[in-house]
PDB file of N, CA and C in Angstrom:
ATOM      1  N   LEU A   1       0.824  -1.206   0.000  1.00 51.00           N
ATOM      2  CA  LEU A   1       0.000   0.000   0.000  1.00 51.00           C
ATOM      3  C   LEU A   1       0.857   1.255   0.000  1.00 51.00           C
ATOM      4  N   ALA A   2       1.945   1.269   0.739  1.00 52.00           N
ATOM      5  CA  ALA A   2       2.751   2.486   0.849  1.00 52.00           C
ATOM      6  C   ALA A   2       3.227   2.969  -0.508  1.00 52.00           C
ATOM      7  N   HIS A   3       3.554   2.059  -1.400  1.00 60.00           N
ATOM      8  CA  HIS A   3       4.034   2.449  -2.719  1.00 60.00           C
ATOM      9  C   HIS A   3       2.900   2.733  -3.692  1.00 60.00           C
ATOM     10  N   ASN A   4       1.677   2.481  -3.304  1.00 76.00           N
ATOM     11  CA  ASN A   4       0.557   2.606  -4.221  1.00 76.00           C
ATOM     12  C   ASN A   4      -0.591   3.410  -3.620  1.00 76.00           C
ATOM     13  N   LEU A   5      -0.285   4.421  -2.840  1.00 79.00           N
ATOM     14  CA  LEU A   5      -1.329   5.199  -2.167  1.00 79.00           C
ATOM     15  C   LEU A   5      -2.211   5.968  -3.138  1.00 79.00           C
ATOM     16  N   ALA A   6      -1.701   6.353  -4.293  1.00 86.00           N
ATOM     17  CA  ALA A   6      -2.524   7.099  -5.256  1.00 86.00           C
ATOM     18  C   ALA A   6      -3.682   6.239  -5.755  1.00 86.00           C
ATOM     19  N   ASN A   7      -3.410   4.989  -6.093  1.00 88.00           N
ATOM     20  CA  ASN A   7      -4.490   4.091  -6.528  1.00 88.00           C
ATOM     21  C   ASN A   7      -5.467   3.818  -5.396  1.00 88.00           C
ATOM     22  N   TRP A   8      -4.935   3.641  -4.193  1.00 87.00           N
ATOM     23  CA  TRP A   8      -5.788   3.421  -3.027  1.00 87.00           C
ATOM     24  C   TRP A   8      -6.705   4.622  -2.816  1.00 87.00           C
ATOM     25  N   ALA A   9      -6.163   5.828  -2.911  1.00 91.00           N
ATOM     26  CA  ALA A   9      -6.946   7.045  -2.695  1.00 91.00           C
ATOM     27  C   ALA A   9      -8.059   7.164  -3.727  1.00 91.00           C
ATOM     28  N   THR A  10      -7.764   6.836  -4.972  1.00 92.00           N
ATOM     29  CA  THR A  10      -8.784   6.872  -6.023  1.00 92.00           C
ATOM     30  C   THR A  10      -9.880   5.853  -5.741  1.00 92.00           C
ATOM     31  N   ALA A  11      -9.501   4.666  -5.311  1.00 94.00           N
ATOM     32  CA  ALA A  11     -10.489   3.636  -4.983  1.00 94.00           C
ATOM     33  C   ALA A  11     -11.386   4.082  -3.831  1.00 94.00           C
ATOM     34  N   ILE A  12     -10.818   4.740  -2.832  1.00 95.00           N
ATOM     35  CA  ILE A  12     -11.604   5.260  -1.708  1.00 95.00           C
ATOM     36  C   ILE A  12     -12.633   6.265  -2.213  1.00 95.00           C
ATOM     37  N   GLU A  13     -12.210   7.157  -3.088  1.00 97.00           N
ATOM     38  CA  GLU A  13     -13.118   8.165  -3.639  1.00 97.00           C
ATOM     39  C   GLU A  13     -14.263   7.517  -4.411  1.00 97.00           C
ATOM     40  N   LEU A  14     -13.975   6.492  -5.194  1.00 97.00           N
ATOM     41  CA  LEU A  14     -15.019   5.795  -5.948  1.00 97.00           C
ATOM     42  C   LEU A  14     -15.983   5.067  -5.018  1.00 97.00           C
ATOM     43  N   LEU A  15     -15.463   4.395  -4.013  1.00 97.00           N
ATOM     44  CA  LEU A  15     -16.328   3.707  -3.046  1.00 97.00           C
ATOM     45  C   LEU A  15     -17.230   4.680  -2.303  1.00 97.00           C
ATOM     46  N   ALA A  16     -16.680   5.815  -1.933  1.00 98.00           N
ATOM     47  CA  ALA A  16     -17.432   6.789  -1.138  1.00 98.00           C
ATOM     48  C   ALA A  16     -18.614   7.369  -1.905  1.00 98.00           C
ATOM     49  N   LYS A  17     -18.590   7.296  -3.215  1.00 98.00           N
ATOM     50  CA  LYS A  17     -19.709   7.806  -4.021  1.00 98.00           C
ATOM     51  C   LYS A  17     -20.952   6.937  -3.892  1.00 98.00           C
ATOM     52  N   GLN A  18     -20.777   5.735  -3.376  1.00 97.00           N
ATOM     53  CA  GLN A  18     -21.903   4.827  -3.182  1.00 97.00           C
ATOM     54  C   GLN A  18     -22.503   5.072  -1.799  1.00 97.00           C
ATOM     55  N   PRO A  19     -23.722   5.606  -1.719  1.00 95.00           N
ATOM     56  CA  PRO A  19     -24.278   6.003  -0.421  1.00 95.00           C
ATOM     57  C   PRO A  19     -24.529   4.841   0.539  1.00 95.00           C
ATOM     58  N   ASN A  20     -24.580   3.625   0.022  1.00 97.00           N
ATOM     59  CA  ASN A  20     -24.846   2.467   0.885  1.00 97.00           C
ATOM     60  C   ASN A  20     -23.570   1.782   1.370  1.00 97.00           C
ATOM     61  N   VAL A  21     -22.408   2.424   1.190  1.00 97.00           N
ATOM     62  CA  VAL A  21     -21.131   1.835   1.588  1.00 97.00           C
ATOM     63  C   VAL A  21     -20.559   2.588   2.785  1.00 97.00           C
ATOM     64  N   ALA A  22     -20.171   1.833   3.806  1.00 97.00           N
ATOM     65  CA  ALA A  22     -19.433   2.376   4.955  1.00 97.00           C
ATOM     66  C   ALA A  22     -18.035   1.763   4.898  1.00 97.00           C
ATOM     67  N   ILE A  23     -17.122   2.295   5.699  1.00 94.00           N
ATOM     68  CA  ILE A  23     -15.747   1.803   5.645  1.00 94.00           C
ATOM     69  C   ILE A  23     -15.187   1.602   7.047  1.00 94.00           C
ATOM     70  N   LYS A  24     -14.372   0.565   7.179  1.00 90.00           N
ATOM     71  CA  LYS A  24     -13.719   0.233   8.443  1.00 90.00           C
ATOM     72  C   LYS A  24     -12.248   0.614   8.326  1.00 90.00           C
ATOM     73  N   PHE A  25     -11.758   1.426   9.252  1.00 84.00           N
ATOM     74  CA  PHE A  25     -10.345   1.807   9.287  1.00 84.00           C
ATOM     75  C   PHE A  25      -9.634   0.838  10.208  1.00 84.00           C
ATOM     76  N   SER A  26      -8.886  -0.084   9.620  1.00 81.00           N
ATOM     77  CA  SER A  26      -8.154  -1.057  10.430  1.00 81.00           C
ATOM     78  C   SER A  26      -7.036  -1.655   9.593  1.00 81.00           C
ATOM     79  N   GLY A  27      -6.132  -2.318  10.262  1.00 72.00           N
ATOM     80  CA  GLY A  27      -5.053  -3.003   9.579  1.00 72.00           C
ATOM     81  C   GLY A  27      -3.871  -2.139   9.200  1.00 72.00           C
ATOM     82  N   PHE A  28      -3.983  -0.834   9.380  1.00 68.00           N
ATOM     83  CA  PHE A  28      -2.891   0.049   9.002  1.00 68.00           C
ATOM     84  C   PHE A  28      -1.662  -0.168   9.888  1.00 68.00           C
ATOM     85  N   GLU A  29      -1.871  -0.710  11.083  1.00 65.00           N
ATOM     86  CA  GLU A  29      -0.734  -0.991  11.961  1.00 65.00           C
ATOM     87  C   GLU A  29       0.115  -2.145  11.422  1.00 65.00           C
ATOM     88  N   LEU A  30      -0.421  -2.918  10.497  1.00 61.00           N
ATOM     89  CA  LEU A  30       0.315  -4.032   9.915  1.00 61.00           C
ATOM     90  C   LEU A  30       1.102  -3.630   8.671  1.00 61.00           C
ATOM     91  N   LEU A  31       0.817  -2.469   8.141  1.00 66.00           N
ATOM     92  CA  LEU A  31       1.493  -1.990   6.937  1.00 66.00           C
ATOM     93  C   LEU A  31       2.728  -1.191   7.306  1.00 66.00           C
ATOM     94  N   MET A  32       3.566  -0.995   6.360  1.00 66.00           N
ATOM     95  CA  MET A  32       4.789  -0.231   6.597  1.00 66.00           C
ATOM     96  C   MET A  32       4.523   1.256   6.351  1.00 66.00           C
ATOM     97  N   LEU A  33       3.570   1.806   7.080  1.00 69.00           N
ATOM     98  CA  LEU A  33       3.228   3.222   6.980  1.00 69.00           C
ATOM     99  C   LEU A  33       3.602   3.900   8.282  1.00 69.00           C
ATOM    100  N   ASN A  34       4.178   5.071   8.201  1.00 75.00           N
ATOM    101  CA  ASN A  34       4.468   5.807   9.422  1.00 75.00           C
ATOM    102  C   ASN A  34       3.194   6.505   9.908  1.00 75.00           C
ATOM    103  N   SER A  35       3.259   7.126  11.063  1.00 76.00           N
ATOM    104  CA  SER A  35       2.077   7.762  11.653  1.00 76.00           C
ATOM    105  C   SER A  35       1.501   8.843  10.755  1.00 76.00           C
ATOM    106  N   GLU A  36       2.351   9.613  10.109  1.00 80.00           N
ATOM    107  CA  GLU A  36       1.865  10.678   9.221  1.00 80.00           C
ATOM    108  C   GLU A  36       1.122  10.097   8.021  1.00 80.00           C
ATOM    109  N   GLN A  37       1.620   9.021   7.458  1.00 80.00           N
ATOM    110  CA  GLN A  37       0.929   8.383   6.338  1.00 80.00           C
ATOM    111  C   GLN A  37      -0.414   7.807   6.782  1.00 80.00           C
ATOM    112  N   GLN A  38      -0.451   7.211   7.968  1.00 79.00           N
ATOM    113  CA  GLN A  38      -1.717   6.703   8.491  1.00 79.00           C
ATOM    114  C   GLN A  38      -2.697   7.843   8.714  1.00 79.00           C
ATOM    115  N   ASN A  39      -2.196   8.956   9.232  1.00 83.00           N
ATOM    116  CA  ASN A  39      -3.027  10.133   9.453  1.00 83.00           C
ATOM    117  C   ASN A  39      -3.594  10.637   8.129  1.00 83.00           C
ATOM    118  N   GLN A  40      -2.774  10.693   7.095  1.00 86.00           N
ATOM    119  CA  GLN A  40      -3.236  11.140   5.779  1.00 86.00           C
ATOM    120  C   GLN A  40      -4.301  10.196   5.225  1.00 86.00           C
ATOM    121  N   CYS A  41      -4.108   8.899   5.403  1.00 86.00           N
ATOM    122  CA  CYS A  41      -5.102   7.927   4.948  1.00 86.00           C
ATOM    123  C   CYS A  41      -6.422   8.121   5.678  1.00 86.00           C
ATOM    124  N   PHE A  42      -6.347   8.272   6.995  1.00 87.00           N
ATOM    125  CA  PHE A  42      -7.566   8.470   7.772  1.00 87.00           C
ATOM    126  C   PHE A  42      -8.293   9.739   7.342  1.00 87.00           C
ATOM    127  N   LYS A  43      -7.576  10.828   7.169  1.00 91.00           N
ATOM    128  CA  LYS A  43      -8.204  12.087   6.755  1.00 91.00           C
ATOM    129  C   LYS A  43      -8.819  11.971   5.365  1.00 91.00           C
ATOM    130  N   HIS A  44      -8.179  11.227   4.483  1.00 93.00           N
ATOM    131  CA  HIS A  44      -8.724  11.025   3.139  1.00 93.00           C
ATOM    132  C   HIS A  44     -10.041  10.248   3.216  1.00 93.00           C
ATOM    133  N   ILE A  45     -10.046   9.191   4.019  1.00 92.00           N
ATOM    134  CA  ILE A  45     -11.267   8.411   4.210  1.00 92.00           C
ATOM    135  C   ILE A  45     -12.362   9.286   4.803  1.00 92.00           C
ATOM    136  N   LEU A  46     -12.036  10.023   5.832  1.00 92.00           N
ATOM    137  CA  LEU A  46     -13.014  10.872   6.495  1.00 92.00           C
ATOM    138  C   LEU A  46     -13.550  11.950   5.561  1.00 92.00           C
ATOM    139  N   LYS A  47     -12.693  12.530   4.772  1.00 95.00           N
ATOM    140  CA  LYS A  47     -13.101  13.571   3.816  1.00 95.00           C
ATOM    141  C   LYS A  47     -14.147  13.039   2.841  1.00 95.00           C
ATOM    142  N   HIS A  48     -13.971  11.826   2.370  1.00 97.00           N
ATOM    143  CA  HIS A  48     -14.849  11.301   1.327  1.00 97.00           C
ATOM    144  C   HIS A  48     -16.046  10.523   1.869  1.00 97.00           C
ATOM    145  N   PHE A  49     -15.907   9.885   3.013  1.00 97.00           N
ATOM    146  CA  PHE A  49     -17.015   9.120   3.573  1.00 97.00           C
ATOM    147  C   PHE A  49     -17.811   9.900   4.612  1.00 97.00           C
ATOM    148  N   GLY A  50     -17.190  10.850   5.290  1.00 93.00           N
ATOM    149  CA  GLY A  50     -17.861  11.548   6.377  1.00 93.00           C
ATOM    150  C   GLY A  50     -17.857  10.708   7.640  1.00 93.00           C
ATOM    151  N   MET A  51     -18.022  11.362   8.780  1.00 89.00           N
ATOM    152  CA  MET A  51     -17.937  10.665  10.069  1.00 89.00           C
ATOM    153  C   MET A  51     -19.011   9.600  10.248  1.00 89.00           C
ATOM    154  N   GLN A  52     -20.148   9.758   9.593  1.00 94.00           N
ATOM    155  CA  GLN A  52     -21.249   8.815   9.785  1.00 94.00           C
ATOM    156  C   GLN A  52     -21.004   7.454   9.136  1.00 94.00           C
ATOM    157  N   ARG A  53     -20.032   7.368   8.223  1.00 96.00           N
ATOM    158  CA  ARG A  53     -19.811   6.108   7.501  1.00 96.00           C
ATOM    159  C   ARG A  53     -18.405   5.540   7.706  1.00 96.00           C
ATOM    160  N   VAL A  54     -17.717   5.975   8.770  1.00 91.00           N
ATOM    161  CA  VAL A  54     -16.373   5.475   9.072  1.00 91.00           C
ATOM    162  C   VAL A  54     -16.365   4.856  10.468  1.00 91.00           C
ATOM    163  N   MET A  55     -15.740   3.693  10.594  1.00 86.00           N
ATOM    164  CA  MET A  55     -15.605   3.059  11.908  1.00 86.00           C
ATOM    165  C   MET A  55     -14.179   2.533  12.069  1.00 86.00           C
ATOM    166  N   PHE A  56     -13.761   2.378  13.298  1.00 83.00           N
ATOM    167  CA  PHE A  56     -12.461   1.793  13.613  1.00 83.00           C
ATOM    168  C   PHE A  56     -12.647   0.323  13.977  1.00 83.00           C
ATOM    169  N   ALA A  57     -11.604  -0.450  13.741  1.00 80.00           N
ATOM    170  CA  ALA A  57     -11.568  -1.844  14.176  1.00 80.00           C
ATOM    171  C   ALA A  57     -10.124  -2.198  14.506  1.00 80.00           C
ATOM    172  N   SER A  58      -9.944  -3.264  15.258  1.00 74.00           N
ATOM    173  CA  SER A  58      -8.603  -3.563  15.756  1.00 74.00           C
ATOM    174  C   SER A  58      -7.887  -4.718  15.065  1.00 74.00           C
ATOM    175  N   ASN A  59      -8.601  -5.605  14.399  1.00 72.00           N
ATOM    176  CA  ASN A  59      -7.999  -6.829  13.862  1.00 72.00           C
ATOM    177  C   ASN A  59      -7.332  -7.658  14.967  1.00 72.00           C
ATOM    178  N   PHE A  60      -7.873  -7.593  16.176  1.00 72.00           N
ATOM    179  CA  PHE A  60      -7.352  -8.338  17.313  1.00 72.00           C
ATOM    180  C   PHE A  60      -7.478  -9.834  17.040  1.00 72.00           C
ATOM    181  N   PRO A  61      -6.517 -10.630  17.335  1.00 74.00           N
ATOM    182  CA  PRO A  61      -5.250 -10.384  18.006  1.00 74.00           C
ATOM    183  C   PRO A  61      -4.087 -10.075  17.051  1.00 74.00           C
ATOM    184  N   VAL A  62      -4.333 -10.156  15.748  1.00 68.00           N
ATOM    185  CA  VAL A  62      -3.250  -9.960  14.777  1.00 68.00           C
ATOM    186  C   VAL A  62      -2.621  -8.577  14.904  1.00 68.00           C
ATOM    187  N   CYS A  63      -3.404  -7.577  15.285  1.00 64.00           N
ATOM    188  CA  CYS A  63      -2.882  -6.210  15.396  1.00 64.00           C
ATOM    189  C   CYS A  63      -1.716  -6.112  16.371  1.00 64.00           C
ATOM    190  N   GLN A  64      -1.614  -7.064  17.294  1.00 70.00           N
ATOM    191  CA  GLN A  64      -0.563  -6.993  18.310  1.00 70.00           C
ATOM    192  C   GLN A  64       0.822  -7.404  17.800  1.00 70.00           C
ATOM    193  N   ILE A  65       0.936  -7.736  16.528  1.00 73.00           N
ATOM    194  CA  ILE A  65       2.245  -8.062  15.959  1.00 73.00           C
ATOM    195  C   ILE A  65       3.163  -6.849  16.033  1.00 73.00           C
ATOM    196  N   ASN A  66       2.627  -5.666  15.741  1.00 70.00           N
ATOM    197  CA  ASN A  66       3.443  -4.451  15.689  1.00 70.00           C
ATOM    198  C   ASN A  66       3.161  -3.444  16.798  1.00 70.00           C
ATOM    199  N   ILE A  67       2.053  -3.599  17.505  1.00 73.00           N
ATOM    200  CA  ILE A  67       1.671  -2.608  18.516  1.00 73.00           C
ATOM    201  C   ILE A  67       0.757  -3.297  19.527  1.00 73.00           C
ATOM    202  N   ASN A  68       0.843  -2.912  20.797  1.00 78.00           N
ATOM    203  CA  ASN A  68      -0.066  -3.558  21.739  1.00 78.00           C
ATOM    204  C   ASN A  68      -1.460  -2.943  21.602  1.00 78.00           C
ATOM    205  N   TYR A  69      -2.434  -3.678  22.084  1.00 79.00           N
ATOM    206  CA  TYR A  69      -3.841  -3.321  21.876  1.00 79.00           C
ATOM    207  C   TYR A  69      -4.169  -1.921  22.389  1.00 79.00           C
ATOM    208  N   ASN A  70      -3.715  -1.583  23.586  1.00 80.00           N
ATOM    209  CA  ASN A  70      -3.985  -0.268  24.158  1.00 80.00           C
ATOM    210  C   ASN A  70      -3.352   0.842  23.321  1.00 80.00           C
ATOM    211  N   GLU A  71      -2.111   0.641  22.887  1.00 81.00           N
ATOM    212  CA  GLU A  71      -1.437   1.649  22.060  1.00 81.00           C
ATOM    213  C   GLU A  71      -2.160   1.854  20.732  1.00 81.00           C
ATOM    214  N   LEU A  72      -2.698   0.775  20.178  1.00 77.00           N
ATOM    215  CA  LEU A  72      -3.444   0.885  18.927  1.00 77.00           C
ATOM    216  C   LEU A  72      -4.644   1.809  19.089  1.00 77.00           C
ATOM    217  N   TRP A  73      -5.430   1.598  20.147  1.00 77.00           N
ATOM    218  CA  TRP A  73      -6.616   2.426  20.348  1.00 77.00           C
ATOM    219  C   TRP A  73      -6.238   3.852  20.726  1.00 77.00           C
ATOM    220  N   GLN A  74      -5.148   4.028  21.430  1.00 82.00           N
ATOM    221  CA  GLN A  74      -4.677   5.390  21.706  1.00 82.00           C
ATOM    222  C   GLN A  74      -4.265   6.080  20.408  1.00 82.00           C
ATOM    223  N   HIS A  75      -3.662   5.336  19.504  1.00 78.00           N
ATOM    224  CA  HIS A  75      -3.303   5.895  18.197  1.00 78.00           C
ATOM    225  C   HIS A  75      -4.563   6.304  17.436  1.00 78.00           C
ATOM    226  N   TYR A  76      -5.578   5.448  17.423  1.00 79.00           N
ATOM    227  CA  TYR A  76      -6.838   5.806  16.765  1.00 79.00           C
ATOM    228  C   TYR A  76      -7.431   7.062  17.395  1.00 79.00           C
ATOM    229  N   ARG A  77      -7.397   7.118  18.710  1.00 82.00           N
ATOM    230  CA  ARG A  77      -7.913   8.302  19.407  1.00 82.00           C
ATOM    231  C   ARG A  77      -7.154   9.553  18.974  1.00 82.00           C
ATOM    232  N   SER A  78      -5.843   9.446  18.825  1.00 81.00           N
ATOM    233  CA  SER A  78      -5.048  10.611  18.409  1.00 81.00           C
ATOM    234  C   SER A  78      -5.411  11.055  16.995  1.00 81.00           C
ATOM    235  N   LEU A  79      -5.787  10.122  16.129  1.00 78.00           N
ATOM    236  CA  LEU A  79      -6.219  10.497  14.783  1.00 78.00           C
ATOM    237  C   LEU A  79      -7.473  11.363  14.834  1.00 78.00           C
ATOM    238  N   CYS A  80      -8.328  11.084  15.808  1.00 81.00           N
ATOM    239  CA  CYS A  80      -9.584  11.828  15.932  1.00 81.00           C
ATOM    240  C   CYS A  80      -9.424  13.145  16.659  1.00 81.00           C
ATOM    241  N   SER A  81      -8.317  13.341  17.330  1.00 74.00           N
ATOM    242  CA  SER A  81      -8.181  14.531  18.173  1.00 74.00           C
ATOM    243  C   SER A  81      -7.717  15.763  17.412  1.00 74.00           C
ATOM    244  N   ASP A  82      -7.374  15.612  16.137  1.00 63.00           N
ATOM    245  CA  ASP A  82      -6.896  16.772  15.380  1.00 63.00           C
ATOM    246  C   ASP A  82      -7.979  17.836  15.261  1.00 63.00           C
ATOM    247  N   ASP A  83      -8.654  17.866  14.157  1.00 57.00           N
ATOM    248  CA  ASP A  83      -9.679  18.892  13.948  1.00 57.00           C
ATOM    249  C   ASP A  83     -10.806  18.313  13.121  1.00 57.00           C
ATOM    250  N   LEU A  84     -11.631  17.511  13.752  1.00 55.00           N
ATOM    251  CA  LEU A  84     -12.709  16.848  13.043  1.00 55.00           C
ATOM    252  C   LEU A  84     -14.012  17.631  13.056  1.00 55.00           C
ATOM    253  N   THR A  85     -13.995  18.801  13.606  1.00 48.00           N
ATOM    254  CA  THR A  85     -15.237  19.564  13.658  1.00 48.00           C
ATOM    255  C   THR A  85     -15.461  20.340  12.393  1.00 48.00           C
TER     256      THR A  85
END
């Protein structure tokens, strides 16, 4: 994904045009993306889907390969603390 974010972003935009589609933000802790790239992905999803059609998930227990469960949810919380209003 890190090398192909442009195609991913286009796919997100196309999916978001479908009013009956919601999206789950998860699994990014397993990819080789830094925090800023994850933040950009989350903001892109939020921009196109809106808060009403985005949810977080943990992929537990697999998510613990790279980060512990509590740190993962704290990271998700930090993504939301920017400026979502």
